[in-house]
Amino acid sequence: MTPAALTSTETWSLLALSFACFGIIANTLHGDGEPLIASLAFSGIAFSASYSMIRWLGPTFMKAGLKGKDLSKVHKKEIPETMGAVCAVVYLLIVIVFVPFPFYKDIVAATSGGGNRDILMEVEIVEKGRFLHRFPHNKLASYLSAILSLQSVCILGICDDLFDIRWRHKFFIPAFASIPLLAVYFVDFGVTQIVVPKPLQSYLGTLFDLGALYYIYMAAIAIFCPNSINILAGINGIEVSQSLVIAFLLVINDCLYLLVPYPHPATDSHLFSLYLILPFIGVSLALWWHNWYPARVFVGDTYCYFAGMVFAVVGILGHFSKTLLLLFIPQIFNFLYSAPQLFRLIPCPRHRLPRFNARTGLLEASVTEWQHPPKPIISLALKVLDRLHLIRLTMNKEGQVIESSNLTILNLWLVWFGPKREDRLAMEIIGMQVVCGLLGLFVRHRLALWIFDADNLTV
Ligand code: UD1
Ligand code: MG
């Protein structure tokens, strides 16, 4: 048996899960339809499909050259890379097949005159087409624009995995991918005002209109989310785990809105978010199973871009982009902390992942070597950071910096808490992320009332 084949237990479990899910889906097509239940069942199918395809396609990907060396192991063996592309494709197909389900009730109503399927076609309708004014075209447009944006960003991810696109070139592509979202947002919702916190209300009023800046802000979110996940990477399982944590926190946040009495203005947008997040969790769990330490596959940049864009899409179209940012606190910190290397104030090697010490089997903070001593101002800044324990420096006898630890949260964690095994480091970082995320949600729904007049959950 090749390692790629599924064991018989796996085959039977996945088949059982898929059949159960198909049964559930078939059962949702009556009355008003049960889109949320159908979405859960589709996510089960998404899980089974990705799980088996990751296994089956692994050797094919290796043959096509899509493979990478696991750098933090004694035997740096090659394993399939870009497995996120499998997940992304399964995900896209699932959300496309799902299109009729949230609209089942509306399709029945709009096409049959309110459930009366025997209605006769009038000449007028046959000649000019019928008015579907009762059909929520705006919701369908949101959903389709989400799919379009996700597809564009997956193409970018796959190109990056194939051709290693330059950082400065790929950085802005998610902004283009977000144009369909922004267009739908403009037509459908169009709110560019933000609620001003109480202490500033006497200067700015209750609402402050950001106008076009609001669209730039949303495009920036679309750039930030994918890239920030891609640079908090380099140890087994970290990309998928961090995405799963954000996804579960978003589900918790969405569920809070399902508990309030309907119709609540935000309920529909949070349902929309669930329809996109649940299948994402399905495909990600399958990938996580294979990518967690010791990794059997790598996720590739495709997964990072795709995951980040799923979050940007639900944040923008669900109108909760600021709450979304509260769930990205570790990624925001990592991005800001990395900025001096990203913008080349400090040299940035191709890989900044922690260094594997083959003697101890533990990871240590990796370093950048300074070929020439840094400029005085940078040297001063580095020494200040060193004092604050935010970086580790090695200096020569003249007091010149010759080595500095790479600026990522993973290396910083190792500087603070000492060398660790790879899975231990991943678990600690994920634990920290869960704590930050729950705190973020708490701040959003409880403490926000101190500085804002209302939480939209309570109005
Ligand atoms: C980003 C980071 C880079 C980091 C890399 C690791 C920035 C600007 N770039 O680059 O510093 O080293 O991700 O993913 O911060 N790998 C492992 N173990 C893992 C995951 C990856 O060894 O658990 C190695 C493998 O050799 C794999 C390669 O990293 O082939 C993938 O790197 P890639 O995703 O192409 O790097 P970038 O996203 O460009
Ligand atoms: Mg990457």
Coordinates of C-alpha atoms and ligand atoms in Angstrom, one line a residue:
M1 CA 0.0 0.0 0.0
T2 CA 1.4 3.4 -1.0
P3 CA 1.4 6.0 1.8
A4 CA -1.0 8.0 -0.4
A5 CA -3.8 5.5 -0.2
L6 CA -6.6 5.8 2.3
T7 CA -6.8 3.1 4.9
S8 CA -10.0 1.1 5.0
T9 CA -11.1 2.8 8.2
E10 CA -10.6 6.2 6.6
T11 CA -12.4 5.1 3.4
W12 CA -15.5 3.8 5.3
S13 CA -15.6 6.7 7.7
L14 CA -15.4 9.3 4.9
L15 CA -18.0 7.4 2.8
A16 CA -20.4 7.2 5.8
L17 CA -19.9 10.9 6.5
S18 CA -20.6 11.8 2.8
F19 CA -23.7 9.6 2.6
A20 CA -25.1 11.1 5.8
C21 CA -24.4 14.6 4.5
F22 CA -26.1 13.9 1.1
G23 CA -29.1 12.5 3.0
I24 CA -29.3 15.7 5.1
I25 CA -29.0 17.9 2.0
A26 CA -31.8 16.1 0.2
N27 CA -34.0 16.5 3.3
T28 CA -33.5 20.3 3.4
L29 CA -35.3 20.9 0.1
H30 CA -38.9 21.4 1.3
G31 CA -40.9 24.2 2.9
D32 CA -38.6 27.2 3.4
G33 CA -35.5 25.1 2.9
E34 CA -32.9 24.8 5.6
P35 CA -29.9 26.6 4.2
L36 CA -27.9 26.5 7.4
I37 CA -28.3 22.8 7.9
A38 CA -27.5 22.3 4.2
S39 CA -24.4 24.4 4.6
L40 CA -23.2 22.2 7.5
A41 CA -23.8 19.1 5.4
F42 CA -22.0 20.6 2.5
S43 CA -19.1 21.3 4.8
G44 CA -19.0 17.6 5.8
I45 CA -18.8 16.7 2.1
A46 CA -16.1 19.4 1.6
F47 CA -14.1 17.7 4.4
S48 CA -14.3 14.2 3.0
A49 CA -13.6 15.4 -0.6
S50 CA -10.5 17.4 0.5
Y51 CA -9.3 14.7 2.8
S52 CA -9.2 12.0 0.2
M53 CA -8.0 14.3 -2.6
I54 CA -5.1 15.5 -0.6
R55 CA -4.0 11.9 -0.2
W56 CA -4.7 10.8 -3.8
L57 CA -3.1 13.9 -5.4
G58 CA 0.0 14.1 -3.2
P59 CA 2.2 12.0 -5.5
T60 CA 0.8 13.7 -8.6
F61 CA 1.8 17.1 -7.1
M62 CA 5.3 15.8 -6.3
K63 CA 5.7 14.6 -9.8
A64 CA 4.7 18.0 -11.2
G65 CA 7.5 19.5 -9.0
L66 CA 5.1 20.9 -6.4
K67 CA 7.1 19.8 -3.4
G68 CA 9.1 21.4 -0.6
K69 CA 11.7 20.3 2.0
D70 CA 10.7 20.2 5.6
L71 CA 13.5 22.4 6.9
S72 CA 13.0 21.8 10.6
K73 CA 13.6 18.0 10.6
V74 CA 16.7 15.9 10.9
H75 CA 16.0 14.2 7.6
K76 CA 14.8 17.1 5.4
K77 CA 12.6 15.0 3.2
E78 CA 10.5 16.4 0.4
I79 CA 6.7 16.4 0.8
P80 CA 3.9 17.7 -1.5
E81 CA 3.4 21.4 -1.4
T82 CA 0.5 23.6 -2.6
M83 CA -2.1 21.2 -1.1
G84 CA -4.1 24.3 -0.3
A85 CA -4.9 24.5 -4.0
V86 CA -6.9 21.2 -3.6
C87 CA -8.8 22.7 -0.7
A88 CA -9.5 25.9 -2.5
V89 CA -10.8 24.1 -5.6
V90 CA -13.0 21.8 -3.5
Y91 CA -14.2 24.9 -1.5
L92 CA -15.1 26.8 -4.6
L93 CA -17.0 24.0 -6.2
I94 CA -18.9 23.4 -2.9
V95 CA -19.9 27.1 -2.5
I96 CA -21.0 27.2 -6.2
V97 CA -23.2 24.1 -5.8
F98 CA -24.6 25.7 -2.7
V99 CA -25.8 28.8 -4.6
P100 CA -29.5 27.7 -4.9
F101 CA -29.8 26.7 -1.3
P102 CA -29.9 30.1 0.5
F103 CA -32.3 31.2 -2.2
Y104 CA -34.5 28.1 -2.3
K105 CA -37.5 29.9 -0.6
D106 CA -37.1 32.9 -2.9
I107 CA -36.7 30.8 -6.0
V108 CA -39.9 28.9 -5.2
A109 CA -41.8 32.2 -4.4
A110 CA -40.5 34.1 -7.4
T111 CA -41.0 31.5 -10.0
S112 CA -44.4 30.2 -9.0
G113 CA -46.3 33.2 -7.8
G114 CA -46.0 32.4 -4.1
G115 CA -46.1 28.7 -4.2
N116 CA -48.8 28.4 -6.9
R117 CA -47.0 26.4 -9.5
D118 CA -50.0 26.1 -11.9
I119 CA -50.0 29.8 -12.7
L120 CA -50.5 30.4 -16.4
M121 CA -47.9 32.4 -18.4
E122 CA -49.4 35.6 -19.8
V123 CA -48.5 36.9 -23.2
E124 CA -46.8 39.9 -21.6
I125 CA -44.5 37.7 -19.6
V126 CA -43.6 35.5 -22.6
E127 CA -42.8 38.5 -24.7
K128 CA -40.9 40.8 -22.3
G129 CA -39.8 38.4 -19.6
R130 CA -41.1 38.5 -16.1
F131 CA -40.3 40.8 -13.2
L132 CA -38.5 39.0 -10.5
H133 CA -38.8 41.9 -8.1
R134 CA -39.4 39.6 -5.2
F135 CA -36.1 37.8 -5.7
P136 CA -33.2 39.2 -3.6
H137 CA -30.9 39.9 -6.5
N138 CA -28.7 41.9 -4.1
K139 CA -28.0 39.0 -1.9
L140 CA -27.2 36.8 -4.9
A141 CA -24.9 39.5 -6.2
S142 CA -23.0 39.6 -2.9
Y143 CA -22.6 35.8 -2.9
L144 CA -21.4 35.7 -6.5
S145 CA -19.0 38.6 -6.0
A146 CA -17.6 36.7 -3.1
I147 CA -17.0 33.7 -5.3
L148 CA -15.4 35.8 -8.0
S149 CA -13.0 37.5 -5.6
L150 CA -12.0 34.1 -4.0
Q151 CA -11.4 32.6 -7.5
S152 CA -9.2 35.5 -8.5
V153 CA -7.1 35.2 -5.3
C154 CA -6.7 31.5 -5.8
I155 CA -5.3 32.1 -9.3
L156 CA -2.8 34.4 -7.7
G157 CA -1.9 31.9 -5.1
I158 CA -1.4 29.1 -7.6
C159 CA 0.7 31.3 -9.8
D160 CA 2.8 32.2 -6.8
D161 CA 3.3 28.6 -5.8
L162 CA 4.3 27.8 -9.4
F163 CA 6.5 30.8 -10.2
D164 CA 7.5 32.4 -6.9
I165 CA 6.2 35.8 -7.8
R166 CA 8.1 38.8 -6.3
W167 CA 6.7 40.1 -3.1
R168 CA 6.2 43.6 -4.4
H169 CA 4.2 42.3 -7.4
K170 CA 1.9 40.0 -5.5
F171 CA 1.3 42.3 -2.6
F172 CA -1.4 44.4 -4.4
I173 CA -3.2 41.7 -6.4
P174 CA -5.7 41.0 -3.6
A175 CA -6.8 44.6 -3.9
F176 CA -7.8 44.0 -7.6
A177 CA -9.5 40.7 -6.5
S178 CA -11.6 42.7 -4.1
I179 CA -13.1 45.0 -6.8
P180 CA -16.2 42.9 -7.3
L181 CA -16.8 43.0 -3.5
L182 CA -16.4 46.7 -3.3
A183 CA -18.7 47.3 -6.3
V184 CA -21.4 45.2 -4.6
Y185 CA -20.8 47.0 -1.3
F186 CA -21.1 50.3 -3.0
V187 CA -24.4 49.5 -4.7
D188 CA -26.0 47.4 -2.0
F189 CA -24.9 48.9 1.3
G190 CA -22.8 51.9 0.5
V191 CA -22.3 53.0 4.1
T192 CA -19.0 54.8 4.4
Q193 CA -19.7 56.4 7.8
I194 CA -18.1 55.1 11.0
V195 CA -19.6 55.5 14.4
V196 CA -17.5 58.0 16.4
P197 CA -16.5 56.9 20.0
K198 CA -18.2 58.8 22.7
P199 CA -15.2 60.9 23.9
L200 CA -14.7 62.2 20.3
Q201 CA -18.4 62.9 19.5
S202 CA -18.2 66.5 20.6
Y203 CA -15.6 67.2 17.9
L204 CA -16.7 64.9 15.1
G205 CA -20.5 64.3 15.7
T206 CA -22.0 60.8 16.1
L207 CA -21.1 59.6 12.6
F208 CA -18.0 60.4 10.6
D209 CA -18.0 59.9 6.8
L210 CA -14.8 58.5 5.4
G211 CA -16.2 58.5 1.8
A212 CA -13.7 57.1 -0.7
L213 CA -11.2 56.4 2.1
Y214 CA -13.6 53.7 3.3
Y215 CA -13.1 51.8 0.1
I216 CA -9.4 52.2 0.3
Y217 CA -9.6 50.8 3.9
M218 CA -11.6 47.8 2.7
A219 CA -9.1 47.1 -0.2
A220 CA -6.3 47.4 2.5
I221 CA -8.1 44.7 4.5
A222 CA -8.2 42.5 1.4
I223 CA -4.4 43.0 1.0
F224 CA -3.6 42.6 4.7
C225 CA -5.5 39.4 5.5
P226 CA -4.0 37.1 2.9
N227 CA -0.4 38.4 3.3
S228 CA -0.5 38.5 7.1
I229 CA -1.3 34.7 7.2
N230 CA 1.4 34.0 4.7
I231 CA 4.1 35.6 6.8
L232 CA 3.0 34.0 10.1
A233 CA 4.3 30.7 8.6
G234 CA 7.2 28.3 8.6
I235 CA 6.4 25.7 11.2
N236 CA 4.2 22.6 10.6
G237 CA 0.5 23.4 11.0
I238 CA 0.7 27.0 11.8
E239 CA -1.0 28.5 8.7
V240 CA -4.0 26.2 8.9
S241 CA -4.3 26.3 12.7
Q242 CA -4.3 30.1 12.8
S243 CA -6.9 30.2 10.0
L244 CA -9.1 27.6 11.8
V245 CA -9.0 29.7 15.0
I246 CA -10.1 32.8 13.2
A247 CA -12.8 30.8 11.4
F248 CA -14.2 29.3 14.7
L249 CA -14.1 32.7 16.3
L250 CA -16.1 34.2 13.4
V251 CA -18.6 31.4 13.7
I252 CA -19.0 32.2 17.4
N253 CA -19.5 35.8 16.5
D254 CA -22.0 34.9 13.8
C255 CA -23.9 32.6 16.1
L256 CA -24.4 35.5 18.6
Y257 CA -26.4 37.2 15.9
L258 CA -28.6 34.1 15.2
L259 CA -29.7 34.1 18.9
V260 CA -31.2 37.6 18.8
P261 CA -34.9 37.8 17.8
Y262 CA -35.4 37.8 14.0
P263 CA -35.6 40.0 11.9
H264 CA -32.5 41.7 13.1
P265 CA -30.7 43.9 10.4
A266 CA -27.4 42.0 10.9
T267 CA -28.8 38.5 10.9
D268 CA -28.7 38.0 7.2
S269 CA -25.2 39.2 6.8
H270 CA -24.0 36.9 9.5
L271 CA -25.9 34.0 7.9
F272 CA -24.1 34.8 4.7
S273 CA -20.8 34.7 6.6
L274 CA -21.6 31.3 8.0
Y275 CA -22.4 29.9 4.5
L276 CA -18.9 30.9 3.5
I277 CA -17.0 30.0 6.7
L278 CA -18.5 26.5 7.4
P279 CA -17.2 24.9 4.2
F280 CA -13.9 26.7 4.8
I281 CA -13.7 24.9 8.1
G282 CA -14.5 21.6 6.4
V283 CA -11.7 21.9 3.9
S284 CA -9.2 23.3 6.4
L285 CA -9.8 20.5 8.9
A286 CA -8.9 18.0 6.2
L287 CA -5.7 20.0 5.4
W288 CA -4.9 20.5 9.1
W289 CA -4.9 16.7 9.6
H290 CA -2.2 16.3 7.1
N291 CA -0.2 19.4 7.8
W292 CA 0.1 19.3 11.6
Y293 CA 3.5 18.1 13.0
P294 CA 5.1 16.0 11.6
A295 CA 3.7 17.4 8.3
R296 CA 2.8 15.1 5.5
V297 CA 2.0 17.9 3.1
F298 CA 2.6 21.7 2.9
V299 CA -0.2 24.1 2.4
G300 CA 1.5 26.5 -0.1
D301 CA 0.9 30.1 -0.6
T302 CA -2.4 29.3 -2.3
Y303 CA -3.9 28.3 1.0
C304 CA -2.7 31.4 2.8
Y305 CA -4.1 33.8 0.2
F306 CA -7.3 31.8 -0.1
A307 CA -7.9 31.7 3.7
G308 CA -7.1 35.4 4.1
M309 CA -9.5 36.3 1.3
V310 CA -12.3 34.2 2.8
F311 CA -12.0 36.3 5.9
A312 CA -11.7 39.6 4.0
V313 CA -14.8 38.7 2.0
V314 CA -17.0 37.8 4.9
G315 CA -15.7 40.9 6.9
I316 CA -16.5 43.3 4.0
L317 CA -19.8 41.9 2.8
G318 CA -20.9 41.0 6.3
H319 CA -20.2 44.6 7.3
F320 CA -18.0 43.6 10.3
S321 CA -14.5 44.4 9.0
K322 CA -13.5 46.1 12.3
T323 CA -14.6 43.1 14.4
L324 CA -12.6 41.0 11.9
L325 CA -9.4 43.0 12.7
L326 CA -9.9 42.3 16.4
L327 CA -9.5 38.6 15.5
F328 CA -6.3 39.3 13.7
I329 CA -4.3 40.8 16.6
P330 CA -1.4 38.3 16.5
Q331 CA -1.2 38.7 12.7
I332 CA -1.3 42.6 13.0
F333 CA 1.5 42.4 15.6
N334 CA 3.5 40.1 13.4
F335 CA 3.1 42.3 10.4
L336 CA 4.1 45.5 12.2
Y337 CA 7.0 43.7 13.8
S338 CA 8.1 42.3 10.4
A339 CA 7.8 45.6 8.7
P340 CA 11.5 46.6 9.0
Q341 CA 12.4 43.4 7.2
L342 CA 9.6 43.5 4.7
F343 CA 10.6 47.1 3.8
R344 CA 14.3 46.1 3.7
L345 CA 15.4 48.5 6.5
I346 CA 16.9 45.3 7.9
P347 CA 18.1 42.5 5.5
C348 CA 15.4 39.9 4.9
P349 CA 16.6 36.4 4.0
R350 CA 14.4 34.1 1.8
H351 CA 13.3 32.2 4.9
R352 CA 12.8 33.6 8.3
L353 CA 11.4 30.5 9.9
P354 CA 13.0 29.4 13.2
R355 CA 16.4 27.5 13.0
F356 CA 16.3 23.8 13.7
N357 CA 19.1 22.6 16.0
A358 CA 19.7 19.0 14.9
R359 CA 21.6 18.2 18.1
T360 CA 18.8 19.1 20.5
G361 CA 15.9 18.5 18.0
L362 CA 14.6 22.0 19.1
L363 CA 13.8 25.2 17.3
E364 CA 15.8 28.3 18.1
A365 CA 15.3 31.9 16.9
S366 CA 16.8 32.3 13.4
V367 CA 19.1 35.2 12.7
T368 CA 20.1 37.5 9.9
E369 CA 23.8 38.2 9.5
W370 CA 24.8 41.7 8.8
Q371 CA 27.5 41.7 6.0
H372 CA 28.2 45.3 6.7
P373 CA 27.6 47.0 10.1
P374 CA 24.1 48.7 10.1
K375 CA 23.8 52.5 9.7
P376 CA 24.1 54.3 13.0
I377 CA 20.4 55.1 13.3
I378 CA 19.4 51.5 12.6
S379 CA 22.1 50.2 15.0
L380 CA 20.6 52.5 17.7
A381 CA 17.1 51.3 17.0
L382 CA 18.3 47.7 17.1
K383 CA 20.0 48.2 20.5
V384 CA 16.9 49.9 21.9
L385 CA 14.8 46.9 20.8
D386 CA 17.4 44.6 22.3
R387 CA 17.1 46.4 25.6
L388 CA 13.3 46.0 25.5
H389 CA 13.8 42.2 24.8
L390 CA 12.1 42.6 21.4
I391 CA 15.1 41.2 19.4
R392 CA 18.3 39.3 20.1
L393 CA 21.5 40.8 18.9
T394 CA 25.1 39.4 18.6
M395 CA 27.8 42.0 18.6
N396 CA 31.5 41.9 17.8
K397 CA 34.3 43.2 20.1
E398 CA 33.8 46.8 18.7
G399 CA 30.2 46.8 19.7
Q400 CA 29.0 46.5 16.1
V401 CA 25.9 44.4 15.4
I402 CA 26.8 41.3 13.4
E403 CA 23.6 39.2 13.9
S404 CA 20.0 40.0 14.7
S405 CA 17.2 37.6 15.2
N406 CA 14.6 37.6 12.4
L407 CA 11.6 39.8 13.1
T408 CA 8.7 37.3 13.3
I409 CA 6.5 36.5 16.3
L410 CA 7.7 32.9 16.1
N411 CA 11.3 33.9 16.6
L412 CA 10.3 36.4 19.3
W413 CA 8.5 33.7 21.2
L414 CA 11.7 31.6 21.1
V415 CA 13.8 34.6 22.2
W416 CA 11.4 35.0 25.2
F417 CA 10.8 31.5 26.2
G418 CA 13.8 29.6 24.9
P419 CA 14.2 26.7 22.4
K420 CA 11.1 24.5 21.8
R421 CA 10.0 21.5 19.8
E422 CA 8.2 22.5 16.6
D423 CA 4.7 21.2 17.7
R424 CA 5.1 22.8 21.1
L425 CA 5.8 26.2 19.6
A426 CA 2.8 25.9 17.3
M427 CA 0.5 24.9 20.2
E428 CA 1.7 27.9 22.3
I429 CA 1.3 30.4 19.5
I430 CA -2.2 29.0 18.7
G431 CA -3.1 29.1 22.4
M432 CA -2.0 32.8 22.5
Q433 CA -4.1 33.5 19.4
V434 CA -7.2 31.9 21.0
V435 CA -6.8 34.0 24.1
C436 CA -6.3 37.2 22.0
G437 CA -9.3 36.3 19.8
L438 CA -11.7 35.7 22.7
L439 CA -10.5 38.9 24.3
G440 CA -11.2 40.6 21.0
L441 CA -14.7 39.3 20.9
F442 CA -15.2 40.3 24.5
V443 CA -14.0 43.8 23.8
R444 CA -16.2 44.0 20.8
H445 CA -19.5 43.0 22.5
R446 CA -18.9 44.1 26.1
L447 CA -16.3 46.8 26.6
A448 CA -17.3 48.6 23.3
L449 CA -20.4 49.9 25.2
W450 CA -18.1 52.0 27.3
I451 CA -17.0 54.1 24.3
F452 CA -19.9 53.5 21.9
D453 CA -23.6 54.2 22.5
A454 CA -24.7 50.7 21.4
D455 CA -23.6 47.3 20.3
N456 CA -25.5 46.2 17.2
L457 CA -26.2 42.9 19.0
T458 CA -28.4 44.7 21.5
V459 CA -30.3 47.1 19.2
Ligands
UD1_1 C1 7.0 33.1 4.0 C2 7.9 34.0 4.9 C3 9.3 33.3 5.1 C4 9.0 31.9 5.7 C5 8.1 31.1 4.8 C6 7.8 29.8 5.4 C7 8.1 36.4 5.0 C8 8.3 37.6 4.3 N1 8.1 35.3 4.3 O1 7.6 33.2 2.7 O2 10.1 34.0 6.0 O3 10.3 31.2 5.8 O4 6.9 31.8 4.6 O5 6.6 29.2 5.0 O6 7.9 36.4 6.2 N2 8.5 25.2 5.3 C9 9.0 24.3 6.3 N3 8.1 24.0 7.3 C10 6.8 24.4 7.4 C11 6.4 25.3 6.4 C12 7.2 25.7 5.4 O7 10.1 23.9 6.2 O8 6.1 24.0 8.3 C13 9.4 25.6 4.2 C14 9.4 24.5 3.1 O9 10.7 24.4 2.6 C15 8.4 25.0 2.1 C16 8.7 26.5 2.2 O10 8.9 26.8 3.6 O11 8.7 24.6 0.8 C17 7.4 27.3 1.8 O12 7.8 28.6 1.8 P1 6.9 29.7 1.0 O13 5.5 29.6 1.5 O14 7.1 29.6 -0.4 O15 7.5 31.0 1.5 P2 6.9 32.5 1.5 O16 5.4 32.5 1.6 O17 7.4 33.2 0.3
MG2 MG 4.0 30.9 2.2

